[in-house]
Amino acid sequence: MTCLNRKDLGLFALRAAVGGVLVAHGTQKLFGWFGGGGLDGTAKAMEHMGFVPGRRSALAAGLGEAGGGALLVVGLATPAAGAIVAGTMAGAIAVHAPGGFFATSGGYEYPAFLGACGVALGISGAGRYSLDHATGHALDRSWVGLLAFTASAISAATVVARRQDVVRRREERAADEVAQQNGIGLS
């Protein structure tokens, strides 16, 4: 008779908690559940935050959170799930970074924590109580993790850089408008 393995049980508990939170956040964005804005409301918010186009960005963020979270909960393709979560949280960190670290001041503490959990689970694997284990780890291979984390890092860096460019251009336009209203810079 096999007894419960504490390490694998701990990985299951961590996957369920982190994945469950991510699924809830993703479904807020996608469907408006749990008081969320749904795809339309989230698209407007994403545009406002500098993620252009907003609807595609909202869909990507919602799917990254809900999909990555669901994969973590069931422990399937865990390296890819962890990479998806980490990449999605990189975008959220970029938005919250001006607020500093702590969430109490609007900082990036919370998305950084979720992203770090995604990285840790992606590296460690899901453990025995998972679909990865049940399928003989067909999607839980070192090369899957390397490929997924590389693709996630490149994608996240691209999205964050594009957002920063949009935000910078908006700030420059706003400064120009203020200068014109004050009569500065007129020819």
PDB file of C-alpha atoms in Angstrom:
ATOM      1  CA  MET A   1       0.000   0.000   0.000  1.00  0.00           C
ATOM      2  CA  THR A   2       1.318   3.420  -0.951  1.00  0.00           C
ATOM      3  CA  CYS A   3       1.078   6.172   1.611  1.00  0.00           C
ATOM      4  CA  LEU A   4       0.758   9.848   0.795  1.00  0.00           C
ATOM      5  CA  ASN A   5       3.998  11.570  -0.104  1.00  0.00           C
ATOM      6  CA  ARG A   6       4.364  14.874   1.770  1.00  0.00           C
ATOM      7  CA  LYS A   7       6.399  16.589  -0.957  1.00  0.00           C
ATOM      8  CA  ASP A   8       3.936  15.627  -3.677  1.00  0.00           C
ATOM      9  CA  LEU A   9       0.995  16.575  -1.477  1.00  0.00           C
ATOM     10  CA  GLY A  10       2.637  19.964  -0.856  1.00  0.00           C
ATOM     11  CA  LEU A  11       3.137  20.497  -4.590  1.00  0.00           C
ATOM     12  CA  PHE A  12      -0.516  19.623  -5.152  1.00  0.00           C
ATOM     13  CA  ALA A  13      -1.629  22.124  -2.495  1.00  0.00           C
ATOM     14  CA  LEU A  14       0.579  24.859  -3.977  1.00  0.00           C
ATOM     15  CA  ARG A  15      -0.624  24.120  -7.521  1.00  0.00           C
ATOM     16  CA  ALA A  16      -4.255  24.178  -6.404  1.00  0.00           C
ATOM     17  CA  ALA A  17      -3.894  27.460  -4.502  1.00  0.00           C
ATOM     18  CA  VAL A  18      -1.846  29.368  -7.080  1.00  0.00           C
ATOM     19  CA  GLY A  19      -3.700  27.881 -10.033  1.00  0.00           C
ATOM     20  CA  GLY A  20      -7.075  28.536  -8.445  1.00  0.00           C
ATOM     21  CA  VAL A  21      -6.247  32.208  -7.845  1.00  0.00           C
ATOM     22  CA  LEU A  22      -5.053  32.551 -11.437  1.00  0.00           C
ATOM     23  CA  VAL A  23      -8.161  30.869 -12.847  1.00  0.00           C
ATOM     24  CA  ALA A  24     -10.336  33.271 -10.848  1.00  0.00           C
ATOM     25  CA  HIS A  25      -8.401  36.314 -12.106  1.00  0.00           C
ATOM     26  CA  GLY A  26      -8.444  35.053 -15.684  1.00  0.00           C
ATOM     27  CA  THR A  27     -12.175  34.420 -15.651  1.00  0.00           C
ATOM     28  CA  GLN A  28     -12.719  37.950 -14.340  1.00  0.00           C
ATOM     29  CA  LYS A  29     -10.993  39.200 -17.481  1.00  0.00           C
ATOM     30  CA  LEU A  30     -12.584  36.772 -19.914  1.00  0.00           C
ATOM     31  CA  PHE A  31     -16.150  36.412 -18.625  1.00  0.00           C
ATOM     32  CA  GLY A  32     -16.676  39.113 -15.994  1.00  0.00           C
ATOM     33  CA  TRP A  33     -17.000  36.493 -13.253  1.00  0.00           C
ATOM     34  CA  PHE A  34     -16.220  37.384  -9.624  1.00  0.00           C
ATOM     35  CA  GLY A  35     -16.839  41.076 -10.248  1.00  0.00           C
ATOM     36  CA  GLY A  36     -14.478  41.349 -13.202  1.00  0.00           C
ATOM     37  CA  GLY A  37     -14.848  43.551 -16.244  1.00  0.00           C
ATOM     38  CA  GLY A  38     -15.216  40.785 -18.790  1.00  0.00           C
ATOM     39  CA  LEU A  39     -13.460  40.976 -22.117  1.00  0.00           C
ATOM     40  CA  ASP A  40     -14.878  44.384 -23.090  1.00  0.00           C
ATOM     41  CA  GLY A  41     -14.122  46.062 -19.764  1.00  0.00           C
ATOM     42  CA  THR A  42     -10.707  44.462 -19.540  1.00  0.00           C
ATOM     43  CA  ALA A  43      -9.916  45.513 -23.116  1.00  0.00           C
ATOM     44  CA  LYS A  44     -10.631  49.148 -22.224  1.00  0.00           C
ATOM     45  CA  ALA A  45      -8.481  48.874 -19.113  1.00  0.00           C
ATOM     46  CA  MET A  46      -5.661  47.232 -21.072  1.00  0.00           C
ATOM     47  CA  GLU A  47      -5.735  50.051 -23.652  1.00  0.00           C
ATOM     48  CA  HIS A  48      -5.603  52.581 -20.830  1.00  0.00           C
ATOM     49  CA  MET A  49      -2.572  50.770 -19.328  1.00  0.00           C
ATOM     50  CA  GLY A  50      -0.761  50.890 -22.667  1.00  0.00           C
ATOM     51  CA  PHE A  51      -1.399  47.356 -23.900  1.00  0.00           C
ATOM     52  CA  VAL A  52      -2.427  47.954 -27.504  1.00  0.00           C
ATOM     53  CA  PRO A  53      -4.612  46.569 -29.008  1.00  0.00           C
ATOM     54  CA  GLY A  54      -6.645  46.245 -25.826  1.00  0.00           C
ATOM     55  CA  ARG A  55      -8.941  43.395 -26.817  1.00  0.00           C
ATOM     56  CA  ARG A  56      -6.120  41.113 -27.951  1.00  0.00           C
ATOM     57  CA  SER A  57      -4.157  42.018 -24.825  1.00  0.00           C
ATOM     58  CA  ALA A  58      -7.158  41.307 -22.593  1.00  0.00           C
ATOM     59  CA  LEU A  59      -7.687  37.955 -24.277  1.00  0.00           C
ATOM     60  CA  ALA A  60      -4.010  37.044 -23.906  1.00  0.00           C
ATOM     61  CA  ALA A  61      -3.922  38.061 -20.235  1.00  0.00           C
ATOM     62  CA  GLY A  62      -7.176  36.247 -19.466  1.00  0.00           C
ATOM     63  CA  LEU A  63      -6.097  33.079 -21.249  1.00  0.00           C
ATOM     64  CA  GLY A  64      -2.629  33.245 -19.688  1.00  0.00           C
ATOM     65  CA  GLU A  65      -4.096  33.474 -16.211  1.00  0.00           C
ATOM     66  CA  ALA A  66      -7.078  31.125 -16.601  1.00  0.00           C
ATOM     67  CA  GLY A  67      -5.331  28.641 -18.898  1.00  0.00           C
ATOM     68  CA  GLY A  68      -1.999  28.628 -17.095  1.00  0.00           C
ATOM     69  CA  GLY A  69      -3.798  28.412 -13.768  1.00  0.00           C
ATOM     70  CA  ALA A  70      -6.003  25.518 -14.892  1.00  0.00           C
ATOM     71  CA  LEU A  71      -2.971  23.610 -16.170  1.00  0.00           C
ATOM     72  CA  LEU A  72      -1.277  24.141 -12.800  1.00  0.00           C
ATOM     73  CA  VAL A  73      -4.327  22.944 -10.868  1.00  0.00           C
ATOM     74  CA  VAL A  74      -4.480  19.647 -12.749  1.00  0.00           C
ATOM     75  CA  GLY A  75      -0.710  19.386 -13.113  1.00  0.00           C
ATOM     76  CA  LEU A  76      -0.588  19.043 -16.891  1.00  0.00           C
ATOM     77  CA  ALA A  77       2.300  20.343 -19.010  1.00  0.00           C
ATOM     78  CA  THR A  78       3.588  21.929 -15.818  1.00  0.00           C
ATOM     79  CA  PRO A  79       6.772  23.422 -17.322  1.00  0.00           C
ATOM     80  CA  ALA A  80       4.689  25.182 -19.984  1.00  0.00           C
ATOM     81  CA  ALA A  81       2.038  26.177 -17.429  1.00  0.00           C
ATOM     82  CA  GLY A  82       4.677  27.721 -15.182  1.00  0.00           C
ATOM     83  CA  ALA A  83       6.181  29.592 -18.122  1.00  0.00           C
ATOM     84  CA  ILE A  84       2.769  30.894 -19.208  1.00  0.00           C
ATOM     85  CA  VAL A  85       2.039  32.131 -15.695  1.00  0.00           C
ATOM     86  CA  ALA A  86       5.478  33.760 -15.345  1.00  0.00           C
ATOM     87  CA  GLY A  87       5.176  35.529 -18.694  1.00  0.00           C
ATOM     88  CA  THR A  88       1.656  36.746 -17.982  1.00  0.00           C
ATOM     89  CA  MET A  89       2.701  38.070 -14.582  1.00  0.00           C
ATOM     90  CA  ALA A  90       5.638  39.929 -16.171  1.00  0.00           C
ATOM     91  CA  GLY A  91       3.081  42.139 -17.921  1.00  0.00           C
ATOM     92  CA  ALA A  92       1.258  42.762 -14.640  1.00  0.00           C
ATOM     93  CA  ILE A  93       4.544  43.563 -12.906  1.00  0.00           C
ATOM     94  CA  ALA A  94       5.301  46.194 -15.562  1.00  0.00           C
ATOM     95  CA  VAL A  95       1.997  47.926 -14.796  1.00  0.00           C
ATOM     96  CA  HIS A  96       2.500  47.856 -11.016  1.00  0.00           C
ATOM     97  CA  ALA A  97       6.244  48.657 -10.935  1.00  0.00           C
ATOM     98  CA  PRO A  98       5.775  52.439 -10.566  1.00  0.00           C
ATOM     99  CA  GLY A  99       3.957  51.748  -7.267  1.00  0.00           C
ATOM    100  CA  GLY A 100       7.065  50.119  -5.773  1.00  0.00           C
ATOM    101  CA  PHE A 101       7.195  46.641  -4.314  1.00  0.00           C
ATOM    102  CA  PHE A 102       4.367  46.436  -1.795  1.00  0.00           C
ATOM    103  CA  ALA A 103       0.792  45.838  -2.922  1.00  0.00           C
ATOM    104  CA  THR A 104      -0.490  48.279  -0.300  1.00  0.00           C
ATOM    105  CA  SER A 105       0.936  51.120  -2.407  1.00  0.00           C
ATOM    106  CA  GLY A 106      -0.144  49.610  -5.733  1.00  0.00           C
ATOM    107  CA  GLY A 107       3.144  47.794  -6.193  1.00  0.00           C
ATOM    108  CA  TYR A 108       4.100  44.584  -7.934  1.00  0.00           C
ATOM    109  CA  GLU A 109       4.361  42.306  -4.870  1.00  0.00           C
ATOM    110  CA  TYR A 110       1.332  40.159  -5.758  1.00  0.00           C
ATOM    111  CA  PRO A 111       2.008  39.489  -9.466  1.00  0.00           C
ATOM    112  CA  ALA A 112       5.688  38.917  -8.652  1.00  0.00           C
ATOM    113  CA  PHE A 113       4.712  36.293  -6.093  1.00  0.00           C
ATOM    114  CA  LEU A 114       2.358  34.532  -8.517  1.00  0.00           C
ATOM    115  CA  GLY A 115       5.007  34.673 -11.264  1.00  0.00           C
ATOM    116  CA  ALA A 116       7.658  33.259  -8.931  1.00  0.00           C
ATOM    117  CA  CYS A 117       5.302  30.427  -7.985  1.00  0.00           C
ATOM    118  CA  GLY A 118       4.793  29.726 -11.695  1.00  0.00           C
ATOM    119  CA  VAL A 119       8.564  29.582 -12.227  1.00  0.00           C
ATOM    120  CA  ALA A 120       9.086  27.322  -9.208  1.00  0.00           C
ATOM    121  CA  LEU A 121       6.316  24.907 -10.206  1.00  0.00           C
ATOM    122  CA  GLY A 122       7.473  24.903 -13.825  1.00  0.00           C
ATOM    123  CA  ILE A 123      10.971  23.942 -12.705  1.00  0.00           C
ATOM    124  CA  SER A 124      10.011  21.460  -9.981  1.00  0.00           C
ATOM    125  CA  GLY A 125       7.225  19.733 -11.876  1.00  0.00           C
ATOM    126  CA  ALA A 126       3.764  18.908 -10.620  1.00  0.00           C
ATOM    127  CA  GLY A 127       4.594  15.910  -8.477  1.00  0.00           C
ATOM    128  CA  ARG A 128       2.905  12.563  -8.177  1.00  0.00           C
ATOM    129  CA  TYR A 129      -0.665  13.834  -7.775  1.00  0.00           C
ATOM    130  CA  SER A 130      -0.995  15.260 -11.271  1.00  0.00           C
ATOM    131  CA  LEU A 131      -1.960  14.534 -14.847  1.00  0.00           C
ATOM    132  CA  ASP A 132       1.715  14.833 -15.767  1.00  0.00           C
ATOM    133  CA  HIS A 133       2.423  11.838 -13.548  1.00  0.00           C
ATOM    134  CA  ALA A 134      -0.633   9.956 -14.833  1.00  0.00           C
ATOM    135  CA  THR A 135       0.492  10.452 -18.457  1.00  0.00           C
ATOM    136  CA  GLY A 136       4.049   9.302 -17.821  1.00  0.00           C
ATOM    137  CA  HIS A 137       5.355  12.894 -17.912  1.00  0.00           C
ATOM    138  CA  ALA A 138       4.797  13.117 -21.663  1.00  0.00           C
ATOM    139  CA  LEU A 139       4.559  16.941 -21.434  1.00  0.00           C
ATOM    140  CA  ASP A 140       6.813  17.318 -18.397  1.00  0.00           C
ATOM    141  CA  ARG A 141      10.222  17.112 -20.038  1.00  0.00           C
ATOM    142  CA  SER A 142      13.301  19.300 -19.650  1.00  0.00           C
ATOM    143  CA  TRP A 143      13.142  20.392 -23.278  1.00  0.00           C
ATOM    144  CA  VAL A 144       9.488  21.438 -22.866  1.00  0.00           C
ATOM    145  CA  GLY A 145      10.473  23.646 -19.944  1.00  0.00           C
ATOM    146  CA  LEU A 146      13.428  25.154 -21.769  1.00  0.00           C
ATOM    147  CA  LEU A 147      11.370  25.881 -24.864  1.00  0.00           C
ATOM    148  CA  ALA A 148       8.384  27.217 -22.890  1.00  0.00           C
ATOM    149  CA  PHE A 149      10.423  29.488 -20.613  1.00  0.00           C
ATOM    150  CA  THR A 150      12.446  30.816 -23.563  1.00  0.00           C
ATOM    151  CA  ALA A 151       9.306  31.578 -25.578  1.00  0.00           C
ATOM    152  CA  SER A 152       7.620  33.118 -22.532  1.00  0.00           C
ATOM    153  CA  ALA A 153      10.602  35.352 -21.747  1.00  0.00           C
ATOM    154  CA  ILE A 154      10.859  36.575 -25.339  1.00  0.00           C
ATOM    155  CA  SER A 155       7.110  37.182 -25.567  1.00  0.00           C
ATOM    156  CA  ALA A 156       6.930  38.964 -22.209  1.00  0.00           C
ATOM    157  CA  ALA A 157       9.929  41.167 -23.044  1.00  0.00           C
ATOM    158  CA  THR A 158       8.341  42.107 -26.367  1.00  0.00           C
ATOM    159  CA  VAL A 159       4.937  42.905 -24.838  1.00  0.00           C
ATOM    160  CA  VAL A 160       6.439  44.920 -21.976  1.00  0.00           C
ATOM    161  CA  ALA A 161       8.723  46.870 -24.333  1.00  0.00           C
ATOM    162  CA  ARG A 162       5.786  47.691 -26.633  1.00  0.00           C
ATOM    163  CA  ARG A 163       3.735  48.826 -23.653  1.00  0.00           C
ATOM    164  CA  GLN A 164       6.566  51.016 -22.358  1.00  0.00           C
ATOM    165  CA  ASP A 165       6.865  52.610 -25.795  1.00  0.00           C
ATOM    166  CA  VAL A 166       3.121  53.338 -25.903  1.00  0.00           C
ATOM    167  CA  VAL A 167       3.207  54.824 -22.394  1.00  0.00           C
ATOM    168  CA  ARG A 168       6.286  56.941 -23.227  1.00  0.00           C
ATOM    169  CA  ARG A 169       4.657  58.317 -26.395  1.00  0.00           C
ATOM    170  CA  ARG A 170       1.458  59.140 -24.498  1.00  0.00           C
ATOM    171  CA  GLU A 171       3.440  60.997 -21.843  1.00  0.00           C
ATOM    172  CA  GLU A 172       5.330  62.957 -24.520  1.00  0.00           C
ATOM    173  CA  ARG A 173       2.058  63.918 -26.259  1.00  0.00           C
ATOM    174  CA  ALA A 174       0.520  65.015 -22.954  1.00  0.00           C
ATOM    175  CA  ALA A 175       3.597  67.127 -22.150  1.00  0.00           C
ATOM    176  CA  ASP A 176       3.458  68.706 -25.622  1.00  0.00           C
ATOM    177  CA  GLU A 177      -0.244  69.523 -25.174  1.00  0.00           C
ATOM    178  CA  VAL A 178       0.415  71.164 -21.813  1.00  0.00           C
ATOM    179  CA  ALA A 179       3.288  73.150 -23.288  1.00  0.00           C
ATOM    180  CA  GLN A 180       1.081  74.351 -26.167  1.00  0.00           C
ATOM    181  CA  GLN A 181      -1.701  75.312 -23.766  1.00  0.00           C
ATOM    182  CA  ASN A 182       0.781  77.349 -21.738  1.00  0.00           C
ATOM    183  CA  GLY A 183       2.151  79.019 -24.855  1.00  0.00           C
ATOM    184  CA  ILE A 184       5.503  77.289 -24.604  1.00  0.00           C
ATOM    185  CA  GLY A 185       7.030  75.867 -27.736  1.00  0.00           C
ATOM    186  CA  LEU A 186       4.811  77.795 -30.148  1.00  0.00           C
ATOM    187  CA  SER A 187       6.506  78.952 -33.327  1.00  0.00           C
TER     188      SER A 187
END
